[in-house]
Every structure is written in C-alpha cells, then in structure tokens.
GROMACS .gro file of C-alpha atoms in nm:
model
  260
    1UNK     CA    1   1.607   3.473   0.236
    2UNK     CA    2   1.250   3.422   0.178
    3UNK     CA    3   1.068   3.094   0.089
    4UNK     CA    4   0.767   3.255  -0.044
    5UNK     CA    5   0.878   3.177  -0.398
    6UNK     CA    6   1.011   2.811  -0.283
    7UNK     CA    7   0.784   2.547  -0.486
    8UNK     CA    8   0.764   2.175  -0.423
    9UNK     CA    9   0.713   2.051  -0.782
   10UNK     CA   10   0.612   1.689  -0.865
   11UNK     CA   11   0.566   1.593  -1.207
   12UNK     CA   12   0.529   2.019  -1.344
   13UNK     CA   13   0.304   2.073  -1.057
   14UNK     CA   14   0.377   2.328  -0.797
   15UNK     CA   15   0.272   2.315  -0.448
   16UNK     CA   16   0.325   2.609  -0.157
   17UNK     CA   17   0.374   2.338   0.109
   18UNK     CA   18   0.614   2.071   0.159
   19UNK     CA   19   0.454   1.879   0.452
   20UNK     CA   20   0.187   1.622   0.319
   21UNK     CA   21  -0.017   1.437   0.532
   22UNK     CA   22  -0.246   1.160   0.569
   23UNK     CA   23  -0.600   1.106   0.660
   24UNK     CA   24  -0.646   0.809   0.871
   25UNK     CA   25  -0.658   0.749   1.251
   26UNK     CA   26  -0.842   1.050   1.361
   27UNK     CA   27  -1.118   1.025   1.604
   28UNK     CA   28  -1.348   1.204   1.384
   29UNK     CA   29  -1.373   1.367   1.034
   30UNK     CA   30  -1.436   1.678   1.220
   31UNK     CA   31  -1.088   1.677   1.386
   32UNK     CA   32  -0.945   1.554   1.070
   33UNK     CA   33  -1.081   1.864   0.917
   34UNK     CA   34  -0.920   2.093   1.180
   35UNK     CA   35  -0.598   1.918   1.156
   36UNK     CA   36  -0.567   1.958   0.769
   37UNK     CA   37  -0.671   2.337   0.776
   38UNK     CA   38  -0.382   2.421   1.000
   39UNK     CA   39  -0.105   2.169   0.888
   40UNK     CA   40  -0.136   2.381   0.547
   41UNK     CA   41  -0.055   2.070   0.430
   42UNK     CA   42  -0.178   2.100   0.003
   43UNK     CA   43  -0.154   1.749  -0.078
   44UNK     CA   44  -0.339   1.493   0.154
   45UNK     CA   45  -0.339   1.077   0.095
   46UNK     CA   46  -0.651   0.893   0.142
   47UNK     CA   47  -0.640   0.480   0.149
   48UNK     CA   48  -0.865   0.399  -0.150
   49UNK     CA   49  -0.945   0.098   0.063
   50UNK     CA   50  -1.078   0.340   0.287
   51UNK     CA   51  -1.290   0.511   0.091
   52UNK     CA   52  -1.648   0.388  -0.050
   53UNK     CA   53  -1.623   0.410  -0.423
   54UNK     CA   54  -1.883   0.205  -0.482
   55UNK     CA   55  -2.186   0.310  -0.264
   56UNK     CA   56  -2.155   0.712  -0.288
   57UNK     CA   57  -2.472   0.719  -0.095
   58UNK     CA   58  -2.348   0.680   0.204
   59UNK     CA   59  -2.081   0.886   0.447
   60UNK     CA   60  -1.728   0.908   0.327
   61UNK     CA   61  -1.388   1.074   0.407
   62UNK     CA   62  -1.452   1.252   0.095
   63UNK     CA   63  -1.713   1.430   0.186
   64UNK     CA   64  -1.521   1.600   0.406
   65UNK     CA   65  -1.238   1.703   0.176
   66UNK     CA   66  -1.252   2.016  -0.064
   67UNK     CA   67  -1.116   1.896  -0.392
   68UNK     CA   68  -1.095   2.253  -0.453
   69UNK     CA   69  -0.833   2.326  -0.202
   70UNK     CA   70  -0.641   1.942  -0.152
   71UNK     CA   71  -0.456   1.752  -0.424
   72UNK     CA   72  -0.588   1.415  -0.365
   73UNK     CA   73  -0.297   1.091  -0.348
   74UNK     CA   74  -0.475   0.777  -0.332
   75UNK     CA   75  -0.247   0.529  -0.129
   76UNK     CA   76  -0.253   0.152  -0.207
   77UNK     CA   77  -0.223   0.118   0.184
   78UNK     CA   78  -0.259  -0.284   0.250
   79UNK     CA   79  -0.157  -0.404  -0.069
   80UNK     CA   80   0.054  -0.693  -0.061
   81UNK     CA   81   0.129  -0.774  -0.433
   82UNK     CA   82   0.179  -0.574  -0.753
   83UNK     CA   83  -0.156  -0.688  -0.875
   84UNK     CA   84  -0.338  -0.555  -0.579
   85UNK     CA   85  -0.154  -0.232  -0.597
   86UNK     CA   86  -0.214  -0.197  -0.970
   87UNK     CA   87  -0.594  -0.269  -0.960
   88UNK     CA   88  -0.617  -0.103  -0.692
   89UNK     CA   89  -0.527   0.250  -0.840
   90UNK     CA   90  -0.687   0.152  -1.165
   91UNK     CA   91  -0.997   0.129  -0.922
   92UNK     CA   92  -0.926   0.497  -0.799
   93UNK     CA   93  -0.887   0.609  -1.110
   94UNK     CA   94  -1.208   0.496  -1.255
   95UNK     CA   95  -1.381   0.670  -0.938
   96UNK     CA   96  -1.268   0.965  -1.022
   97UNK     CA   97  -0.994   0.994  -0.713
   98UNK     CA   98  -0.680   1.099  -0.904
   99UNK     CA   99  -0.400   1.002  -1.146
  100UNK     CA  100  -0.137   1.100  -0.889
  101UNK     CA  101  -0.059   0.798  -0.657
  102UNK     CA  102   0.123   0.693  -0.363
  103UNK     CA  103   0.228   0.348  -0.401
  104UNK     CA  104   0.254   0.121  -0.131
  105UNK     CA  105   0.316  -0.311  -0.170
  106UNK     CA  106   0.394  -0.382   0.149
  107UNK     CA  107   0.662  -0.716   0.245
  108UNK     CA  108   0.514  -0.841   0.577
  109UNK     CA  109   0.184  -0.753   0.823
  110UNK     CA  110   0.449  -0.774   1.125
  111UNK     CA  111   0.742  -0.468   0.979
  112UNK     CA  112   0.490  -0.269   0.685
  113UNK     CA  113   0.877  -0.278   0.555
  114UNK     CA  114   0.827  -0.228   0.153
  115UNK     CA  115   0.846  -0.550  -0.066
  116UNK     CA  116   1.092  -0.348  -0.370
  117UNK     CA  117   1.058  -0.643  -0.621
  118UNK     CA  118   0.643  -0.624  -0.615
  119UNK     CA  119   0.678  -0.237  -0.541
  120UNK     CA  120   0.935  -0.212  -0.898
  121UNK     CA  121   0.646  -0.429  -1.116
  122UNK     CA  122   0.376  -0.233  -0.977
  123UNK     CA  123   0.580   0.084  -1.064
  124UNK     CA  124   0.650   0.019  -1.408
  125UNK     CA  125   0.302  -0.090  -1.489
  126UNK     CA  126   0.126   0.184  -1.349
  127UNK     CA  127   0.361   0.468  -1.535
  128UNK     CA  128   0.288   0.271  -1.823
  129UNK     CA  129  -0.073   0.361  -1.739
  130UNK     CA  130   0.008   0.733  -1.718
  131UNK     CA  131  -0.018   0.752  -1.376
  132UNK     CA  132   0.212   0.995  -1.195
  133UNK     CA  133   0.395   0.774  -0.958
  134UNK     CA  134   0.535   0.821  -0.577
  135UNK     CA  135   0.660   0.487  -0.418
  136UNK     CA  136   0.667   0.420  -0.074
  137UNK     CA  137   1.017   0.279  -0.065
  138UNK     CA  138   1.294   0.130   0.195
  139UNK     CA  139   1.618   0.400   0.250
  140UNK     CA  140   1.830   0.180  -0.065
  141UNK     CA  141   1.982   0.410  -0.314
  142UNK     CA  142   2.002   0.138  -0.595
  143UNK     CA  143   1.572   0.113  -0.559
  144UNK     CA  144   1.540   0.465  -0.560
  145UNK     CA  145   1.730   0.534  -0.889
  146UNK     CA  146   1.570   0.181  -1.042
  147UNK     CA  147   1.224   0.377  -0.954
  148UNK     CA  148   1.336   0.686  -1.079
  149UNK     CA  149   1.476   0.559  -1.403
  150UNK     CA  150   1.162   0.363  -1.469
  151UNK     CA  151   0.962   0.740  -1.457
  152UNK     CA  152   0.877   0.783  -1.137
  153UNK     CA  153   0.775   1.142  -1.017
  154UNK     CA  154   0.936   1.136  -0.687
  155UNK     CA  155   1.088   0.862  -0.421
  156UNK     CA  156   0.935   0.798  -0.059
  157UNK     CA  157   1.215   0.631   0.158
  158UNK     CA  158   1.112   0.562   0.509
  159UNK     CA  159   1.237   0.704   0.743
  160UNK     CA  160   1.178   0.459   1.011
  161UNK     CA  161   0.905   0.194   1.025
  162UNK     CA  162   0.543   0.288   0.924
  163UNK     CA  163   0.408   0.445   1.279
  164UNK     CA  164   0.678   0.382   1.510
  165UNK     CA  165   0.760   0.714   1.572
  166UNK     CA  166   1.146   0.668   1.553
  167UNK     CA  167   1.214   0.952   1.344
  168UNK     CA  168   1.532   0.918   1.068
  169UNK     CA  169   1.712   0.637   1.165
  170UNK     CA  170   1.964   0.637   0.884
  171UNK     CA  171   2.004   1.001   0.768
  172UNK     CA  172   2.338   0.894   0.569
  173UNK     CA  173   2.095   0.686   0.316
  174UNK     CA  174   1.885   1.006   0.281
  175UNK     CA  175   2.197   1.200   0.180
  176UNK     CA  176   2.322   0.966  -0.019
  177UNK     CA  177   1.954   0.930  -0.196
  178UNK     CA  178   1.955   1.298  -0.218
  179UNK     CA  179   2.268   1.310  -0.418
  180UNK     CA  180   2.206   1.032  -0.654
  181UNK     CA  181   1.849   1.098  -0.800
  182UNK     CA  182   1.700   1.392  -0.923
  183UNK     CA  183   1.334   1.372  -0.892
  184UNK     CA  184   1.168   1.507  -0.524
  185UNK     CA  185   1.287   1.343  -0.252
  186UNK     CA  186   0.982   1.298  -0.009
  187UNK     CA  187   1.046   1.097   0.343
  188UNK     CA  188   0.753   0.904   0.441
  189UNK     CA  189   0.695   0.697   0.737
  190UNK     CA  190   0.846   0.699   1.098
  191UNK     CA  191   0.848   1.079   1.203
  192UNK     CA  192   0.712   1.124   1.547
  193UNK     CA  193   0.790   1.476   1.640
  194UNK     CA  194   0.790   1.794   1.564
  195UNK     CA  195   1.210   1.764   1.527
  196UNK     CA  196   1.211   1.478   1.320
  197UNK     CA  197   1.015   1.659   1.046
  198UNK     CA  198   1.333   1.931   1.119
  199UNK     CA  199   1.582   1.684   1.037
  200UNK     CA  200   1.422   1.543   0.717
  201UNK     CA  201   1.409   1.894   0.600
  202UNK     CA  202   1.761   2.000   0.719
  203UNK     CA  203   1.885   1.663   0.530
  204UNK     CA  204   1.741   1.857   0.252
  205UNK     CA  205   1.444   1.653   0.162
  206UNK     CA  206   1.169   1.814  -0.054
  207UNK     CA  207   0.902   1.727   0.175
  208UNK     CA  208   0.744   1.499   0.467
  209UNK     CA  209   0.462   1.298   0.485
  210UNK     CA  210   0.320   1.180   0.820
  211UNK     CA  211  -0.013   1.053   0.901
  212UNK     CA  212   0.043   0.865   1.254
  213UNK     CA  213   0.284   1.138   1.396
  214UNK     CA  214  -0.010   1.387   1.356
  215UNK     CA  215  -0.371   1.195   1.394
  216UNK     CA  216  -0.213   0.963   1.698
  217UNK     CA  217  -0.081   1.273   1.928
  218UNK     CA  218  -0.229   1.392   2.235
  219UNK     CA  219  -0.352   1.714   2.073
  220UNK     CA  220  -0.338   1.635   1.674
  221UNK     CA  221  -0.450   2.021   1.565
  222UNK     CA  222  -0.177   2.115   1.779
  223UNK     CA  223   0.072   1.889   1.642
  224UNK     CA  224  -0.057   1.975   1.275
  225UNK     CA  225   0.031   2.302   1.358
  226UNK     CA  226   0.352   2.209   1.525
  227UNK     CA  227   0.450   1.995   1.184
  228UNK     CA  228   0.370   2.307   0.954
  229UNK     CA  229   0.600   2.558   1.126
  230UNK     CA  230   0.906   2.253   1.194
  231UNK     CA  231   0.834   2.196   0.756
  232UNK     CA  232   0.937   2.575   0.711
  233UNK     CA  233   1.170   2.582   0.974
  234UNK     CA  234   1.415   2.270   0.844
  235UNK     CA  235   1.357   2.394   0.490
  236UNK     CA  236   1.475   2.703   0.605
  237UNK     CA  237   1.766   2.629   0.752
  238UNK     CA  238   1.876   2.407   0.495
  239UNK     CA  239   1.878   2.693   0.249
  240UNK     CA  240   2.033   2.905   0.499
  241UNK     CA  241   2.373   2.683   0.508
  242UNK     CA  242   2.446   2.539   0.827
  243UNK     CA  243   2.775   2.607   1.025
  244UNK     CA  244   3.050   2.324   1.003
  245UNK     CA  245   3.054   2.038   1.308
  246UNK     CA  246   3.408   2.106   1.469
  247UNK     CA  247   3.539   1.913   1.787
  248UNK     CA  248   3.681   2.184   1.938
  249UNK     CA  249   3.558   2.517   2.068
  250UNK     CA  250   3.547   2.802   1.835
  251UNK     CA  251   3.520   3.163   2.006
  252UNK     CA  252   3.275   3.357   1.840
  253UNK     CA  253   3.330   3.664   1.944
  254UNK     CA  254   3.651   3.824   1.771
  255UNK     CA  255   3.985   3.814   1.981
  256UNK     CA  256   4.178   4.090   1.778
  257UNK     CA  257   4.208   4.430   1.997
  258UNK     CA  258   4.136   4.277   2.349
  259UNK     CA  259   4.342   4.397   2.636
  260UNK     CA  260   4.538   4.122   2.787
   0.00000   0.00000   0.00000
C-alpha cells in the first residue's frame, strides 16, 4: 500500500500533505521558514490580524512565505463575534490573502473554547460570500453537520483546548464526527506530540493542524519534522486496518503441528 496517490481534497483542491500548520509563535521568521520546509506541510494559516495589510512597506510574515509553494488560510484568530470574523476575512480578501479561510469566533479569552452560535452566523454569511469555509469548531456532531449542511468545505473539531498540549481528549466524538459528515475532517487545536498527531490520523481524520505543538517545542524544525513523518505514519496505518482489541492473549505464532 502506497500513499503516493492519497490526496487531501478540500473544496476540488488536492493537496500531497495532510499535516497543516500554523505560523505564529516562532522566535524568528527564519526558524519559521525552516520549520515549514521540513513539516512538508502545503497549506499554512496566517492570523490576518497578524499580518500588515495596510502598510506593505514595511516587514511582514508574508514576505517570508512563497505563495508559489503554500496555500495561504487566513485565520480570524481573536475574533470574538460573527461581525469581527466576517469583516475580518472580507479584509483578507480585499488584500489579496485568499478566499480559503479558517474560521475562528472564539467564546471566552480564559478557554479559546469556540462560541458555535457566532461561529454558525459567521459561517453562513461568509459561504454566502463565496468563500471556501473551514470552522474551527468544539468535538459536537450536531455543529459539525449544521456547518456542513450550510456548505462548509471541511470541519475543525478540537481536539483539546487551543495550546494545551493535551492531545485527543474525546476520540469517540471524532469517530462519531467521522461517520456522520462527509466533507474533510481536519482536527485542530490541542496536539502536543508527535503521537497525538498518530492518533488523529489513526481515528481516520483527513488531516492535522498544529501551530503551538510545533513553534513552542524545544527544537521546532525537529518537531516539524517529527509531525510530518507521525502525519504519514497514522494515515498509514489507518489504511492498513488495524488488528482487533481483545482481552485475552492471542498466540501468534500457529499451534497446529507442535510436539507436545
């Protein structure tokens, strides 16, 4: 089994890699750099209120990033209300940044848990739009099919709080999420490890995004690196069909013909 052919595809548009990261928290755009080049990572979020859209003059994220090579997915990171959100990407989208958004309306500043009702109005203006819409969302089945239904291009459930690190906490939502809508499954917040990224992928997810996991660790090319191959490795063993959990022991060597 090879995954060479295996395409993420998000709205008719195919990507190599399922592992998508983010571009904040790095000690400098030069590390940032390094970090992307080895994650293989093909789409990359930037917070649009990160970037300097109005004063191009001076020294931006952007400059560092080869729109040649990474599909841009401006993030409405800090937006508290569907207003902000929507303006927000309309903003991008008059820069020139993309029509292919991550959307984030966050609930509180103490959780970054997802506020659904702002995140569904938000959603349904912005397809309206034409933009092609991924929302950050909380692990709840019932959102995730509201936000597919309304024509959004994928779903983003957490996986844990935004940075904590936790990794899955409720994989039986994923499944469950998994089974009930049909668009890309994506999980998006709370991996911390290499293992975690495993899981998501073994759950059979159609991709990870991490930002924290990658830009806070000790060594972030390494752990870009370390990401990439765990991506491949879950995706690969999800294909691959993994053994049924027993309780008891199961010889696996054959018994027939032994001399007793």
């Amino acid at each position: 089994m090879s995954l060479e052919n295996d395409k993420l595809v998000i709205a008719g548009r195919e990507f190599g890699s399922r592992l998508m990261v983010g571009t904040g928290k790095y000690a400098s755009f030069q590390q940032m750099v390094q970090a992307l080049e080895i994650s293989g990572a093909e789409i990359i979020t930037v917070a649009v209120r990160r970037v300097n859209i109005s004063d191009r003059n001076q020294e931006s994220l952007l400059d560092y990033i080869d729109p040649n090579k990474y599909t841009l997915l401006p993030n409405t990171a800090g937006c508290y209300t569907a207003d902000d959100a929507v303006r927000t990407c309309l903003l991008a989208r008059e820069a020139g940044l993309s029509d292919f958004v991550k959307l984030e309306v966050l609930g509180d500043e103490k959780t970054l848990f997802p506020d659904n009702e702002e995140l569904l109005k938000a959603a349904r203006i912005l397809v309206k739009e034409g933009f092609t819409v991924l929302p950050y969302t909380s692990d709840d089945v019932i959102m995730c099919r509201k936000l597919e239904d309304i024509g959004c291009a994928a779903v983003m459930p957490l996986g844990a709080p935004i940075g904590s690190g936790l990794g899955i906490r409720n994989p039986y939502n994923i499944r469950i999420i998994l089974e009930t809508v049909k668009v890309p499954v994506i999980v998006d917040a709370g991996v911390g490890s290499a293992s975690d990224a495993a899981i998501a992928m073994e759950l059979g997810c159609d991709g990870v995004l991490m930002n924290t996991a990658i830009a806070g660790a000790s060594d972030p090319i390494a752990m870009a690196e370390a990401m990439k191959l765990a991506v491949l490795a879950g995706r690969l063993s999800y294909r691959s069909g993994r053994i049924p959990r027993k309780l008891y022991a199961n010889a696996s060597s054959p018994l027939d013909g032994m001399f007793l």
